[in-house]
Amino acid sequence: MKKINLAAALLLLSTVAGTAFADVDLQSKEEVEGSWKLQYSKNTLTDKDPVTREDTWVFKGGKLTILHIPREGKYFDQPPVNYDVEEGKLKIALVGNSRFDYFSLVEKDDKNMTLKGKFGGYYYFTKN
């Protein structure tokens, strides 16, 4: 009997935990417009070693520009690329390429936004 109760409790917990971090469908690209400072990224939600980030993502008029990207002790800005919303996900063109990266919106309010990459990485932003 204890095993059944434990199994039921674990099933309930996994169901609740799974819905707590469900992706939010984006309706339009204007929902992410603005300047967002990328604070840190994680490989998974439970990753204990987040990577501190220094770049700023600027979404404006269907273009994304990533500013202040650190590399070898210096900083550079990425040229603007197109972005759009497709099937509720953020679709961002890759520089110099005909491919795209896709991000799901995990949560967003007036000051914070969390995106999840197509391979499961999480990106934590604050509004500039």
PDB file of C-alpha atoms in Angstrom:
ATOM      1  CA  MET A   1       0.000   0.000   0.000  1.00  0.00           C
ATOM      2  CA  LYS A   2       2.839   2.405   0.819  1.00  0.00           C
ATOM      3  CA  LYS A   3       4.363   1.787  -2.624  1.00  0.00           C
ATOM      4  CA  ILE A   4       1.078   2.676  -4.344  1.00  0.00           C
ATOM      5  CA  ASN A   5       0.731   5.892  -2.318  1.00  0.00           C
ATOM      6  CA  LEU A   6       4.339   6.826  -3.054  1.00  0.00           C
ATOM      7  CA  ALA A   7       3.875   6.142  -6.767  1.00  0.00           C
ATOM      8  CA  ALA A   8       0.675   8.211  -6.830  1.00  0.00           C
ATOM      9  CA  ALA A   9       2.388  11.100  -5.032  1.00  0.00           C
ATOM     10  CA  LEU A  10       5.320  11.027  -7.461  1.00  0.00           C
ATOM     11  CA  LEU A  11       2.972  10.951 -10.447  1.00  0.00           C
ATOM     12  CA  LEU A  12       1.030  13.925  -9.096  1.00  0.00           C
ATOM     13  CA  LEU A  13       4.234  15.843  -8.373  1.00  0.00           C
ATOM     14  CA  SER A  14       5.627  15.197 -11.857  1.00  0.00           C
ATOM     15  CA  THR A  15       2.357  16.362 -13.423  1.00  0.00           C
ATOM     16  CA  VAL A  16       2.314  19.592 -11.403  1.00  0.00           C
ATOM     17  CA  ALA A  17       6.029  20.258 -11.978  1.00  0.00           C
ATOM     18  CA  GLY A  18       5.629  19.654 -15.702  1.00  0.00           C
ATOM     19  CA  THR A  19       2.868  22.228 -16.022  1.00  0.00           C
ATOM     20  CA  ALA A  20       4.660  24.806 -13.875  1.00  0.00           C
ATOM     21  CA  PHE A  21       7.227  25.328 -16.617  1.00  0.00           C
ATOM     22  CA  ALA A  22       5.011  24.855 -19.660  1.00  0.00           C
ATOM     23  CA  ASP A  23       5.937  26.971 -22.651  1.00  0.00           C
ATOM     24  CA  VAL A  24       3.799  30.014 -23.408  1.00  0.00           C
ATOM     25  CA  ASP A  25       2.773  30.489 -27.036  1.00  0.00           C
ATOM     26  CA  LEU A  26       3.796  33.830 -28.466  1.00  0.00           C
ATOM     27  CA  GLN A  27       1.060  35.551 -30.457  1.00  0.00           C
ATOM     28  CA  SER A  28       3.181  38.227 -32.141  1.00  0.00           C
ATOM     29  CA  LYS A  29       6.778  39.388 -32.385  1.00  0.00           C
ATOM     30  CA  GLU A  30       5.847  42.636 -30.635  1.00  0.00           C
ATOM     31  CA  GLU A  31       5.507  40.696 -27.364  1.00  0.00           C
ATOM     32  CA  VAL A  32       9.313  40.506 -27.047  1.00  0.00           C
ATOM     33  CA  GLU A  33      10.165  43.954 -28.453  1.00  0.00           C
ATOM     34  CA  GLY A  34      12.592  46.032 -26.470  1.00  0.00           C
ATOM     35  CA  SER A  35      16.073  45.798 -25.039  1.00  0.00           C
ATOM     36  CA  TRP A  36      16.729  42.716 -22.875  1.00  0.00           C
ATOM     37  CA  LYS A  37      19.914  42.172 -20.841  1.00  0.00           C
ATOM     38  CA  LEU A  38      20.845  38.487 -20.782  1.00  0.00           C
ATOM     39  CA  GLN A  39      21.765  37.852 -17.134  1.00  0.00           C
ATOM     40  CA  TYR A  40      22.672  34.170 -17.320  1.00  0.00           C
ATOM     41  CA  SER A  41      21.946  30.913 -19.099  1.00  0.00           C
ATOM     42  CA  LYS A  42      21.571  27.318 -17.904  1.00  0.00           C
ATOM     43  CA  ASN A  43      21.724  24.009 -19.738  1.00  0.00           C
ATOM     44  CA  THR A  44      18.678  22.730 -17.808  1.00  0.00           C
ATOM     45  CA  LEU A  45      16.238  24.100 -15.257  1.00  0.00           C
ATOM     46  CA  THR A  46      18.022  22.221 -12.486  1.00  0.00           C
ATOM     47  CA  ASP A  47      21.556  23.145 -13.584  1.00  0.00           C
ATOM     48  CA  LYS A  48      23.470  24.326 -10.508  1.00  0.00           C
ATOM     49  CA  ASP A  49      26.151  26.179 -12.507  1.00  0.00           C
ATOM     50  CA  PRO A  50      24.541  29.011 -14.497  1.00  0.00           C
ATOM     51  CA  VAL A  51      26.733  30.825 -17.014  1.00  0.00           C
ATOM     52  CA  THR A  52      26.919  34.581 -16.375  1.00  0.00           C
ATOM     53  CA  ARG A  53      26.260  36.520 -19.578  1.00  0.00           C
ATOM     54  CA  GLU A  54      27.027  40.110 -20.596  1.00  0.00           C
ATOM     55  CA  ASP A  55      25.165  40.566 -23.860  1.00  0.00           C
ATOM     56  CA  THR A  56      22.022  42.558 -24.593  1.00  0.00           C
ATOM     57  CA  TRP A  57      19.393  41.430 -27.086  1.00  0.00           C
ATOM     58  CA  VAL A  58      17.521  44.254 -28.815  1.00  0.00           C
ATOM     59  CA  PHE A  59      14.281  43.256 -30.564  1.00  0.00           C
ATOM     60  CA  LYS A  60      12.993  46.073 -32.759  1.00  0.00           C
ATOM     61  CA  GLY A  61      10.940  46.168 -35.956  1.00  0.00           C
ATOM     62  CA  GLY A  62      11.411  42.492 -36.808  1.00  0.00           C
ATOM     63  CA  LYS A  63      15.203  42.673 -36.289  1.00  0.00           C
ATOM     64  CA  LEU A  64      17.295  41.290 -33.448  1.00  0.00           C
ATOM     65  CA  THR A  65      20.669  42.831 -32.669  1.00  0.00           C
ATOM     66  CA  ILE A  66      22.842  41.233 -30.003  1.00  0.00           C
ATOM     67  CA  LEU A  67      25.178  43.788 -28.403  1.00  0.00           C
ATOM     68  CA  HIS A  68      28.227  43.578 -26.130  1.00  0.00           C
ATOM     69  CA  ILE A  69      29.146  39.947 -26.782  1.00  0.00           C
ATOM     70  CA  PRO A  70      32.396  39.083 -24.972  1.00  0.00           C
ATOM     71  CA  ARG A  71      35.129  37.300 -26.900  1.00  0.00           C
ATOM     72  CA  GLU A  72      38.809  36.998 -26.016  1.00  0.00           C
ATOM     73  CA  GLY A  73      38.843  40.001 -23.678  1.00  0.00           C
ATOM     74  CA  LYS A  74      37.013  42.280 -26.138  1.00  0.00           C
ATOM     75  CA  TYR A  75      33.385  42.922 -27.011  1.00  0.00           C
ATOM     76  CA  PHE A  76      31.588  42.935 -30.341  1.00  0.00           C
ATOM     77  CA  ASP A  77      28.069  43.474 -31.662  1.00  0.00           C
ATOM     78  CA  GLN A  78      26.320  41.002 -33.927  1.00  0.00           C
ATOM     79  CA  PRO A  79      24.757  42.449 -37.082  1.00  0.00           C
ATOM     80  CA  PRO A  80      20.937  42.578 -37.045  1.00  0.00           C
ATOM     81  CA  VAL A  81      19.073  39.440 -38.088  1.00  0.00           C
ATOM     82  CA  ASN A  82      15.386  38.876 -38.778  1.00  0.00           C
ATOM     83  CA  TYR A  83      13.097  37.392 -36.182  1.00  0.00           C
ATOM     84  CA  ASP A  84       9.468  36.330 -36.269  1.00  0.00           C
ATOM     85  CA  VAL A  85       6.935  34.216 -34.421  1.00  0.00           C
ATOM     86  CA  GLU A  86       6.073  30.867 -35.949  1.00  0.00           C
ATOM     87  CA  GLU A  87       3.714  28.366 -34.317  1.00  0.00           C
ATOM     88  CA  GLY A  88       4.008  30.205 -30.991  1.00  0.00           C
ATOM     89  CA  LYS A  89       7.827  30.100 -30.969  1.00  0.00           C
ATOM     90  CA  LEU A  90      10.428  32.793 -31.548  1.00  0.00           C
ATOM     91  CA  LYS A  91      12.195  32.136 -34.866  1.00  0.00           C
ATOM     92  CA  ILE A  92      15.580  33.906 -35.151  1.00  0.00           C
ATOM     93  CA  ALA A  93      17.736  33.866 -38.276  1.00  0.00           C
ATOM     94  CA  LEU A  94      21.361  32.821 -37.873  1.00  0.00           C
ATOM     95  CA  VAL A  95      24.019  35.278 -39.073  1.00  0.00           C
ATOM     96  CA  GLY A  96      25.328  34.564 -42.589  1.00  0.00           C
ATOM     97  CA  ASN A  97      23.120  31.543 -43.008  1.00  0.00           C
ATOM     98  CA  SER A  98      19.707  30.481 -44.263  1.00  0.00           C
ATOM     99  CA  ARG A  99      18.967  28.511 -41.075  1.00  0.00           C
ATOM    100  CA  PHE A 100      17.036  29.566 -37.981  1.00  0.00           C
ATOM    101  CA  ASP A 101      17.164  29.087 -34.230  1.00  0.00           C
ATOM    102  CA  TYR A 102      13.900  28.559 -32.357  1.00  0.00           C
ATOM    103  CA  PHE A 103      13.089  29.619 -28.794  1.00  0.00           C
ATOM    104  CA  SER A 104      10.050  28.946 -26.641  1.00  0.00           C
ATOM    105  CA  LEU A 105       8.809  31.545 -24.195  1.00  0.00           C
ATOM    106  CA  VAL A 106       8.817  30.027 -20.704  1.00  0.00           C
ATOM    107  CA  GLU A 107       7.664  33.129 -18.823  1.00  0.00           C
ATOM    108  CA  LYS A 108       7.532  36.871 -19.250  1.00  0.00           C
ATOM    109  CA  ASP A 109       6.406  39.905 -17.304  1.00  0.00           C
ATOM    110  CA  ASP A 110       7.175  43.621 -17.588  1.00  0.00           C
ATOM    111  CA  LYS A 111      10.738  43.220 -16.262  1.00  0.00           C
ATOM    112  CA  ASN A 112      11.799  39.590 -16.840  1.00  0.00           C
ATOM    113  CA  MET A 113      11.727  37.036 -19.622  1.00  0.00           C
ATOM    114  CA  THR A 114      12.895  33.430 -19.836  1.00  0.00           C
ATOM    115  CA  LEU A 115      13.453  31.709 -23.174  1.00  0.00           C
ATOM    116  CA  LYS A 116      14.153  28.041 -23.808  1.00  0.00           C
ATOM    117  CA  GLY A 117      16.287  27.060 -26.804  1.00  0.00           C
ATOM    118  CA  LYS A 118      15.352  24.190 -29.084  1.00  0.00           C
ATOM    119  CA  PHE A 119      17.985  21.977 -27.407  1.00  0.00           C
ATOM    120  CA  GLY A 120      16.758  22.767 -23.871  1.00  0.00           C
ATOM    121  CA  GLY A 121      19.038  25.631 -22.777  1.00  0.00           C
ATOM    122  CA  TYR A 122      17.390  28.373 -20.698  1.00  0.00           C
ATOM    123  CA  TYR A 123      18.106  32.118 -21.104  1.00  0.00           C
ATOM    124  CA  TYR A 124      17.194  34.548 -18.312  1.00  0.00           C
ATOM    125  CA  PHE A 125      16.684  38.212 -19.291  1.00  0.00           C
ATOM    126  CA  THR A 126      15.845  41.459 -17.529  1.00  0.00           C
ATOM    127  CA  LYS A 127      14.358  44.438 -19.361  1.00  0.00           C
ATOM    128  CA  ASN A 128      16.726  47.388 -19.931  1.00  0.00           C
TER     129      ASN A 128
END
